[in-house]
Short mmCIF file of C-alpha atoms in Angstrom, two decimals:
data_model
loop_
_atom_site.label_atom_id
_atom_site.label_comp_id
_atom_site.label_asym_id
_atom_site.label_seq_id
_atom_site.Cartn_x
_atom_site.Cartn_y
_atom_site.Cartn_z
CA MET A 67 -54.09 -61.57 21.57
CA ASP A 68 -57.75 -60.86 22.97
CA SER A 69 -58.95 -57.93 25.03
CA SER A 70 -57.48 -55.94 28.06
CA ILE A 71 -60.89 -56.03 30.62
CA SER A 72 -61.20 -58.59 32.94
CA SER A 73 -64.13 -60.41 32.44
CA ASP A 74 -67.67 -60.34 34.66
CA ASP A 75 -70.24 -62.85 35.54
CA ASP A 76 -71.98 -64.36 32.77
CA ASP A 77 -74.94 -63.69 34.92
CA PHE A 78 -75.22 -60.57 36.09
CA ILE A 79 -78.82 -58.52 34.55
CA LEU A 80 -78.59 -56.59 32.09
CA GLN A 81 -81.41 -54.83 32.31
CA SER A 82 -79.32 -51.60 32.18
CA LEU A 83 -78.90 -52.14 28.09
CA CYS A 84 -81.29 -49.62 27.52
CA PRO A 85 -81.03 -46.70 29.73
CA SER A 86 -84.42 -44.81 30.84
CA PRO A 87 -84.62 -41.83 28.02
CA ILE A 88 -83.74 -38.99 29.28
CA ILE A 89 -86.56 -36.31 29.36
CA SER A 90 -85.58 -32.56 30.29
CA SER A 91 -88.29 -29.51 30.43
CA VAL A 92 -87.52 -26.25 30.26
CA GLY A 93 -89.58 -23.27 31.87
CA VAL A 94 -90.68 -20.65 29.16
CA GLY A 95 -91.76 -17.05 31.19
CA SER A 96 -94.07 -15.27 29.61
CA ARG A 97 -94.37 -10.92 29.39
CA SER A 98 -98.68 -10.41 29.80
CA GLY A 99 -98.71 -7.41 26.76
CA LEU A 100 -101.03 -3.76 28.85
CA SER A 101 -104.37 -4.11 27.48
CA SER A 102 -104.85 -0.43 27.22
CA PRO A 103 -102.70 2.21 24.72
CA ALA A 104 -101.94 4.70 27.81
CA LEU A 105 -100.87 2.17 30.07
CA ALA A 106 -98.77 0.74 25.87
CA ALA A 107 -97.18 4.56 26.44
CA ARG A 108 -97.16 4.00 29.55
CA ASP A 109 -94.16 1.80 29.29
CA SER A 110 -92.79 3.00 26.76
CA THR A 111 -91.30 4.90 28.84
CA SER A 112 -89.65 2.50 31.49
CA THR A 113 -87.62 0.74 28.80
CA ILE A 114 -83.92 1.71 28.68
CA GLY A 115 -82.15 1.98 25.28
CA GLU A 116 -78.53 1.22 25.35
CA GLN A 117 -76.40 0.57 23.15
CA PHE A 118 -72.89 -1.95 25.37
CA ARG A 119 -70.07 -3.78 22.71
CA GLY A 120 -73.18 -3.25 19.58
CA VAL A 121 -75.63 -5.57 22.04
CA GLU A 122 -78.79 -3.43 22.03
CA ILE A 123 -80.40 -4.50 26.59
CA GLY A 124 -83.21 -3.95 26.49
CA CYS A 125 -85.41 -3.19 31.08
CA SER A 126 -88.61 -3.42 31.93
CA ARG A 127 -90.32 -2.25 34.61
CA SER A 128 -91.28 -4.74 37.09
CA SER A 129 -94.05 -2.15 38.85
CA THR A 130 -96.23 1.48 37.86
CA GLN A 131 -96.25 2.52 40.93
CA GLN A 132 -92.40 4.09 40.67
CA GLU A 133 -92.48 7.08 38.52
CA PRO A 134 -89.11 6.99 35.72
CA SER A 135 -86.47 9.21 36.69
CA SER A 136 -85.18 11.27 34.71
CA ALA A 137 -81.31 10.83 35.39
CA SER A 138 -79.62 9.21 33.23
CA PRO A 139 -78.82 6.12 34.25
CA PRO A 140 -75.40 5.25 35.11
CA SER A 141 -72.36 3.10 31.49
CA PRO A 142 -72.32 -0.18 32.39
CA THR A 143 -69.39 -2.29 32.76
CA PRO A 144 -68.26 -4.04 30.67
CA SER A 145 -68.33 -7.81 31.54
CA PRO A 146 -64.95 -9.71 31.01
CA SER A 147 -67.83 -12.34 29.71
CA HIS A 148 -68.33 -9.88 26.24
CA THR A 149 -64.20 -9.98 25.86
CA THR A 150 -63.20 -12.31 22.60
CA PRO A 151 -60.32 -13.44 23.28
CA GLN A 152 -57.68 -12.96 20.96
CA PRO A 153 -55.93 -15.72 18.58
CA ILE A 154 -52.62 -17.95 19.71
CA ARG A 155 -49.93 -18.28 17.58
CA HIS A 156 -49.26 -21.73 18.11
CA PRO A 157 -45.96 -21.75 19.22
CA THR A 158 -43.86 -24.11 16.51
CA ILE A 159 -45.87 -23.70 13.31
CA TRP A 160 -45.06 -20.59 13.03
CA TYR A 161 -42.62 -20.14 9.77
CA HIS A 162 -41.21 -16.28 9.48
CA ASP A 163 -41.21 -16.67 5.47
CA GLY A 164 -44.31 -18.08 5.96
CA SER A 165 -47.65 -16.95 2.97
CA ILE A 166 -50.61 -17.37 5.07
CA ILE A 167 -52.56 -18.44 8.02
CA LEU A 168 -54.82 -20.46 9.23
CA HIS A 169 -56.85 -19.86 12.67
CA VAL A 170 -58.67 -22.78 13.93
CA GLN A 171 -60.48 -21.91 16.70
CA SER A 172 -58.15 -20.02 19.25
CA HIS A 173 -55.38 -20.15 17.69
CA LEU A 174 -53.34 -19.19 14.45
CA PHE A 175 -50.19 -21.70 12.12
CA LYS A 176 -48.37 -19.77 10.25
CA ILE A 177 -47.85 -22.20 7.50
CA HIS A 178 -47.07 -22.27 3.83
CA GLN A 179 -50.01 -21.49 0.90
CA THR A 180 -48.24 -23.62 -1.83
CA VAL A 181 -47.29 -26.17 0.85
CA LEU A 182 -50.98 -27.22 2.04
CA SER A 183 -51.76 -26.69 -1.56
CA ALA A 184 -49.57 -29.03 -2.73
CA HIS A 185 -50.98 -31.97 -0.41
CA SER A 186 -55.08 -31.50 -0.79
CA GLU A 187 -56.59 -29.79 -4.13
CA VAL A 188 -59.59 -28.37 -0.87
CA PHE A 189 -56.66 -26.10 -0.01
CA SER A 190 -55.71 -25.40 -3.56
CA GLY A 191 -59.36 -24.41 -4.04
CA LEU A 192 -59.75 -22.70 -0.37
CA PHE A 193 -56.66 -20.64 -0.65
CA THR A 194 -57.96 -18.88 -4.12
CA LEU A 195 -60.91 -17.08 -2.01
CA PRO A 196 -61.12 -13.93 -0.34
CA THR A 197 -60.91 -13.56 3.42
CA THR A 198 -62.45 -11.28 4.72
CA LYS A 199 -62.92 -10.76 9.29
CA GLY A 200 -66.33 -9.78 9.81
CA LYS A 201 -68.93 -7.95 7.14
CA ASP A 202 -66.74 -6.64 4.87
CA LYS A 203 -63.12 -6.81 6.67
CA ALA A 204 -60.20 -7.75 4.93
CA TYR A 205 -58.57 -10.07 7.67
CA SER A 206 -54.83 -11.09 7.33
CA VAL A 207 -51.73 -10.85 10.20
CA ASP A 208 -48.32 -10.57 10.03
CA GLY A 209 -48.84 -9.34 6.68
CA CYS A 210 -50.20 -12.05 5.55
CA PRO A 211 -53.28 -13.51 4.78
CA VAL A 212 -55.79 -15.05 7.24
CA VAL A 213 -58.20 -17.85 6.72
CA GLU A 214 -59.81 -19.33 8.88
CA LEU A 215 -61.94 -22.76 9.34
CA GLN A 216 -64.68 -23.10 11.03
CA GLY A 217 -66.28 -26.59 12.56
CA ASP A 218 -62.45 -28.05 12.96
CA ASN A 219 -60.20 -28.32 16.31
CA TRP A 220 -57.62 -26.57 16.64
CA GLU A 221 -56.11 -29.65 17.37
CA ASP A 222 -56.33 -31.98 14.82
CA MET A 223 -54.87 -29.32 12.82
CA GLU A 224 -51.47 -29.02 14.92
CA VAL A 225 -51.73 -32.81 14.44
CA LEU A 226 -51.63 -32.52 10.27
CA LEU A 227 -49.63 -29.85 9.90
CA LYS A 228 -46.95 -31.56 11.99
CA ALA A 229 -47.53 -34.42 9.50
CA ILE A 230 -46.96 -32.89 6.38
CA TYR A 231 -43.77 -30.29 7.90
CA GLU A 232 -42.24 -32.88 10.43
CA PRO A 233 -40.60 -36.20 9.13
CA ALA A 234 -39.92 -37.26 12.98
CA PHE A 235 -43.66 -37.26 13.65
CA TRP A 236 -43.79 -40.64 11.36
CA ASP A 237 -40.85 -41.88 13.13
CA ALA A 238 -43.40 -41.89 16.32
CA LEU A 239 -45.79 -43.89 14.93
CA GLN A 240 -45.12 -47.29 14.25
CA PRO A 241 -47.56 -51.00 14.70
CA THR A 242 -45.40 -51.30 17.92
CA THR A 243 -46.61 -48.56 19.04
CA PRO A 244 -49.11 -49.30 21.27
CA LEU A 245 -53.52 -49.19 20.06
CA SER A 246 -54.05 -46.45 22.46
CA THR A 247 -50.87 -43.93 22.46
CA LEU A 248 -51.86 -44.14 18.09
CA LEU A 249 -55.49 -43.46 17.87
CA LYS A 250 -55.74 -40.43 19.63
CA PRO A 251 -53.42 -38.31 16.11
CA LEU A 252 -54.74 -41.27 14.08
CA SER A 253 -58.38 -39.27 14.73
CA SER A 254 -56.93 -35.78 14.17
CA LEU A 255 -55.48 -37.35 10.46
CA LEU A 256 -58.65 -38.90 9.58
CA THR A 257 -60.46 -36.91 10.79
CA LEU A 258 -59.44 -33.98 8.28
CA SER A 259 -57.15 -35.58 5.35
CA SER A 260 -61.13 -37.11 4.63
CA LYS A 261 -62.11 -33.29 5.06
CA TYR A 262 -60.04 -32.13 3.35
CA ILE A 263 -58.93 -34.93 1.22
CA LEU A 264 -54.91 -35.66 1.53
CA PRO A 265 -54.89 -38.54 -0.59
CA THR A 266 -51.15 -39.57 0.94
CA ILE A 267 -52.04 -38.97 4.88
CA ARG A 268 -54.91 -40.78 4.99
CA ALA A 269 -53.76 -44.11 3.57
CA ARG A 270 -50.75 -43.58 6.11
CA SER A 271 -52.93 -43.06 8.20
CA VAL A 272 -55.14 -46.11 7.22
CA THR A 273 -52.49 -47.88 6.51
CA LEU A 274 -50.63 -47.71 10.03
CA ILE A 275 -54.19 -48.69 11.96
CA LYS A 276 -54.25 -52.14 9.77
CA ALA A 277 -51.26 -52.86 10.38
CA LYS A 278 -52.40 -53.01 14.39
CA LEU A 279 -55.50 -55.13 13.98
CA PRO A 280 -55.98 -57.66 11.83
CA THR A 281 -57.62 -58.38 9.01
CA THR A 282 -57.04 -61.10 7.77
CA TYR A 283 -55.81 -64.87 8.69
CA GLU A 284 -52.29 -64.78 8.59
CA ASP A 285 -52.35 -61.71 11.07
CA TYR A 286 -54.16 -62.89 13.31
CA LEU A 287 -51.84 -65.62 14.08
CA THR A 288 -47.98 -62.50 13.99
CA ARG A 289 -51.19 -60.57 16.10
CA ALA A 290 -51.88 -63.71 18.06
CA GLN A 291 -47.61 -63.96 19.19
CA ARG A 292 -47.23 -61.28 20.30
CA ASP A 293 -49.82 -60.66 22.75
CA GLU A 294 -50.84 -57.39 22.24
CA LYS A 295 -53.89 -56.34 24.79
CA TYR A 296 -56.27 -53.52 23.10
CA THR A 297 -58.42 -51.88 26.57
CA SER A 298 -62.50 -51.21 25.61
CA GLU A 299 -62.02 -47.41 25.69
CA SER A 300 -59.44 -48.23 22.09
CA ILE A 301 -61.44 -51.28 20.35
CA MET A 302 -64.99 -49.31 20.44
CA LEU A 303 -62.78 -45.96 19.09
CA SER A 304 -60.97 -47.52 16.22
CA ILE A 305 -64.70 -48.96 15.38
CA HIS A 306 -65.78 -45.42 15.92
CA LEU A 307 -62.89 -44.80 12.69
CA GLY A 308 -63.55 -48.11 11.09
CA ARG A 309 -67.26 -46.92 10.10
CA LYS A 310 -66.75 -42.75 10.23
CA TYR A 311 -64.13 -43.22 8.55
CA ASP A 312 -64.66 -46.03 5.22
CA VAL A 313 -62.15 -48.97 6.87
CA PRO A 314 -64.67 -51.58 6.84
CA GLU A 315 -61.62 -54.57 7.41
CA ILE A 316 -61.10 -54.11 10.60
CA LEU A 317 -64.27 -54.00 12.03
CA PRO A 318 -65.16 -57.95 11.96
CA TYR A 319 -61.86 -58.61 14.57
CA LEU A 320 -63.19 -55.07 16.78
CA PHE A 321 -66.94 -56.57 16.50
CA TYR A 322 -65.10 -60.10 17.68
CA CYS A 323 -63.16 -57.94 21.05
CA LEU A 324 -65.49 -55.78 21.86
CA ALA A 325 -68.31 -58.95 21.63
CA ARG A 326 -66.01 -60.78 24.11
CA LEU A 327 -65.33 -58.01 26.40
CA SER A 328 -67.73 -58.65 30.10
CA HIS A 329 -70.95 -57.96 30.32
CA ARG A 330 -70.50 -55.34 32.57
CA ARG A 331 -68.33 -53.81 30.70
CA ILE A 332 -70.21 -54.81 27.52
CA VAL A 333 -74.04 -52.98 28.76
CA ASP A 334 -72.35 -49.81 30.64
CA SER A 335 -72.01 -46.39 29.62
CA ARG A 336 -69.54 -44.09 28.75
CA ASP A 337 -68.21 -41.63 26.68
CA GLY A 338 -66.84 -42.39 23.71
CA ASP A 339 -68.65 -45.92 23.69
CA VAL A 340 -70.36 -46.80 20.31
CA SER A 341 -73.38 -46.80 20.18
CA TRP A 342 -76.48 -49.95 22.61
CA PHE A 343 -77.55 -51.02 18.76
CA PHE A 344 -73.61 -51.59 18.56
CA LYS A 345 -73.60 -53.11 22.12
CA THR A 346 -77.05 -55.64 21.24
CA ILE A 347 -75.43 -57.16 18.13
CA ALA A 348 -72.04 -57.46 20.17
CA LEU A 349 -73.91 -59.35 23.52
CA ILE A 350 -75.44 -61.70 20.18
CA GLY A 351 -72.24 -62.48 18.70
CA ARG A 352 -71.12 -62.78 21.85
CA GLU A 353 -73.51 -65.83 22.09
CA LYS A 354 -72.59 -66.87 18.30
CA LEU A 355 -69.25 -67.08 19.34
CA ARG A 356 -70.43 -69.64 22.21
CA LEU A 357 -72.07 -72.63 18.88
CA ALA A 358 -68.86 -71.36 16.83
CA GLU A 359 -66.29 -72.68 19.99
CA ILE A 360 -69.03 -75.96 19.92
CA ALA A 361 -69.08 -76.46 16.52
CA LEU A 362 -65.70 -75.50 14.94
CA SER A 363 -62.70 -74.76 16.65
CA HIS A 364 -63.60 -76.88 20.06
CA SER A 365 -65.69 -79.25 18.03
CA PHE A 366 -62.46 -82.31 18.91
CA LEU A 367 -63.38 -82.18 22.55
CA TYR A 368 -66.61 -81.43 22.32
CA ALA A 369 -68.09 -84.32 20.62
CA PHE A 370 -63.93 -86.03 20.33
CA ARG A 371 -64.40 -89.08 18.33
CA PRO A 372 -60.84 -91.03 17.37
CA SER A 373 -58.38 -91.08 14.50
CA SER A 374 -59.53 -93.50 12.04
CA GLN A 375 -55.60 -94.59 12.27
CA CYS A 376 -56.16 -94.50 16.09
CA LEU A 377 -53.52 -96.93 17.90
CA SER A 378 -56.16 -98.35 20.31
CA SER A 379 -60.15 -97.64 19.57
CA PRO A 380 -61.30 -99.00 22.60
CA LEU A 381 -58.87 -97.13 24.86
CA CYS A 382 -59.24 -93.13 23.77
CA SER A 383 -63.36 -93.51 22.85
CA LEU A 384 -63.33 -94.03 26.24
CA SER A 385 -61.29 -91.84 27.29
CA ARG A 386 -62.87 -88.38 29.80
CA GLY A 387 -59.95 -86.01 28.94
CA PRO A 388 -61.25 -84.86 26.15
CA GLN A 389 -65.27 -83.61 28.07
CA MET A 390 -62.49 -83.05 30.99
CA GLU A 391 -60.90 -80.01 29.32
CA TRP A 392 -63.77 -78.42 27.36
CA ARG A 393 -66.64 -78.89 31.02
CA THR A 394 -63.25 -76.44 31.39
CA ILE A 395 -64.05 -74.27 28.35
CA GLU A 396 -67.30 -74.02 28.68
CA ALA A 397 -66.59 -73.40 31.86
CA GLN A 398 -64.78 -70.04 31.02
CA LYS A 399 -66.76 -66.24 31.53
CA LYS A 400 -66.13 -65.80 28.00
CA PRO A 401 -65.66 -67.38 24.28
CA SER A 402 -61.93 -66.98 22.81
CA PRO A 403 -62.98 -69.42 19.46
CA LEU A 404 -59.92 -68.16 17.66
CA ARG A 405 -57.08 -69.30 20.61
CA VAL A 406 -54.70 -71.59 20.43
CA TRP A 407 -55.62 -74.55 21.99
CA GLY A 408 -52.78 -76.47 23.14
CA LYS A 409 -52.84 -78.45 26.75
CA TRP A 410 -52.68 -81.94 24.25
CA GLU A 411 -51.31 -84.57 26.63
CA ARG A 412 -53.87 -83.60 29.54
CA LEU A 413 -57.06 -85.54 26.63
CA GLY A 414 -55.36 -89.37 27.41
CA VAL A 415 -55.37 -90.13 24.33
CA CYS A 416 -52.60 -92.14 21.69
CA GLU A 417 -50.62 -89.89 18.80
CA ARG A 418 -52.24 -90.84 16.51
CA CYS A 419 -55.92 -89.41 18.01
CA VAL A 420 -54.17 -86.59 18.66
CA ALA A 421 -52.49 -85.55 15.29
CA PHE A 422 -56.32 -85.70 14.19
CA CYS A 423 -56.99 -83.30 17.07
CA ARG A 424 -54.74 -80.47 16.74
CA ASP A 425 -55.46 -80.99 12.49
CA GLU A 426 -59.33 -80.72 13.75
CA HIS A 427 -58.92 -77.73 16.14
CA GLU A 428 -56.55 -75.25 12.99
CA ARG A 429 -58.82 -76.00 10.84
CA GLY A 430 -61.87 -75.15 12.78
CA ARG A 431 -59.75 -71.96 14.07
CA ARG A 432 -59.80 -70.86 10.20
CA GLU A 433 -63.39 -71.51 9.74
CA VAL A 434 -63.76 -69.12 12.80
CA TRP A 435 -61.84 -66.17 10.54
CA GLU A 436 -63.19 -66.92 7.51
CA ARG A 437 -66.97 -66.67 9.00
CA LEU A 438 -65.87 -64.06 11.31
CA PRO A 439 -68.04 -61.21 9.36
CA GLY A 440 -71.83 -63.12 9.80
CA LEU A 441 -71.19 -64.04 13.80
CA VAL A 442 -69.93 -60.69 15.22
CA GLY A 443 -73.02 -58.85 13.56
CA VAL A 444 -70.66 -56.73 10.66
CA ALA A 445 -72.08 -58.04 6.84
CA GLY A 446 -70.76 -58.76 3.92
CA GLY A 447 -67.64 -61.39 4.01
CA TRP A 448 -63.95 -60.09 4.17
CA ALA A 449 -64.03 -60.76 0.35
CA GLU A 450 -67.25 -57.65 0.62
CA LEU A 451 -65.38 -56.23 3.48
CA ARG A 452 -61.82 -55.20 0.92
CA GLU A 453 -63.84 -54.01 -2.66
CA GLY A 454 -65.86 -52.31 -0.54
CA GLY A 455 -69.42 -53.64 -1.74
CA TYR A 456 -70.38 -54.02 1.75
CA GLU A 457 -73.67 -52.43 3.84
CA LEU A 458 -73.82 -51.17 7.54
CA VAL A 459 -76.02 -50.68 9.65
CA ASP A 460 -75.76 -46.63 11.07
CA ARG A 461 -78.10 -46.71 14.14
CA GLY A 462 -75.26 -44.25 15.29
#
């Protein structure tokens, strides 16, 4: 089970790894003051104060050669940009017997206060606060009080409310669903369930994302049989979610996938990518994974030795098969120390030596998994990650 991004040449120049800082300059204009009181008084007569939707607009004369006009200035035409858009009622999340309305960005959701309060103590406390719009004016729609939620995305709220109200919502989110399809709703659910403390929704979301990413060696073997591919965007978004919402168990395998992306993709800068610090860690981890192939998972090829029960020791010792197969692996552009190797007939050794190599290969792969957090730059071992006693360097 490996990422689906195609590999490029390992010798790709990494000069774009640290992009040049972008420096933007903003020009600021200045107004020259008038030194004499007479000129200051004259200039004050050239400024016309107008009230337009509660905003005072000052218009100053650029020249003192023209006398101020005694005629009243024309009334300004209202600009569409100053018109506050009316909030939109959500077409489906608008229950006729709802008791409260959530105002999120440009959308309104009419729901039941008791239902949301049962899921979240934060909402339960929030609904006890007075609802206002502006300074002192009570805010209600359809006879229901309106609670305006600042800083939330209305699409995230839509997903959360569907997860609460619609049982069929979860039916579409299964462990067999592609990771790229799951990540958008899971991102919304983790964002709001963590912010407003909805433990049931959060636990269900965490369980689902863990079901897509192996956290044990046995999980990895099961998923390897499915041969599921992960896009680079899915890998990086999952890293963001794991770090931000405290799901550390998924990080080692995600950083393993990140390290196995092509050099070109790692140094490419796209929206939603992980920080350059973590990309650097991935490139270092890439080299460590290559060394793990040599010393652990594929050592039976790199430094072949016959079994102690070899049936024809001289012939097996001189076989060129292991070295030829190692050269093939070495020429691959990305390391794969966890991937199973099965071309045993090409070794050209006796059956007992083949059985010995199989055992060495499996032992090496399992040891790579146990060492995976350290190999890919995630602080702490598997036990620390599962217990929460870990530390992740926060560099963006």
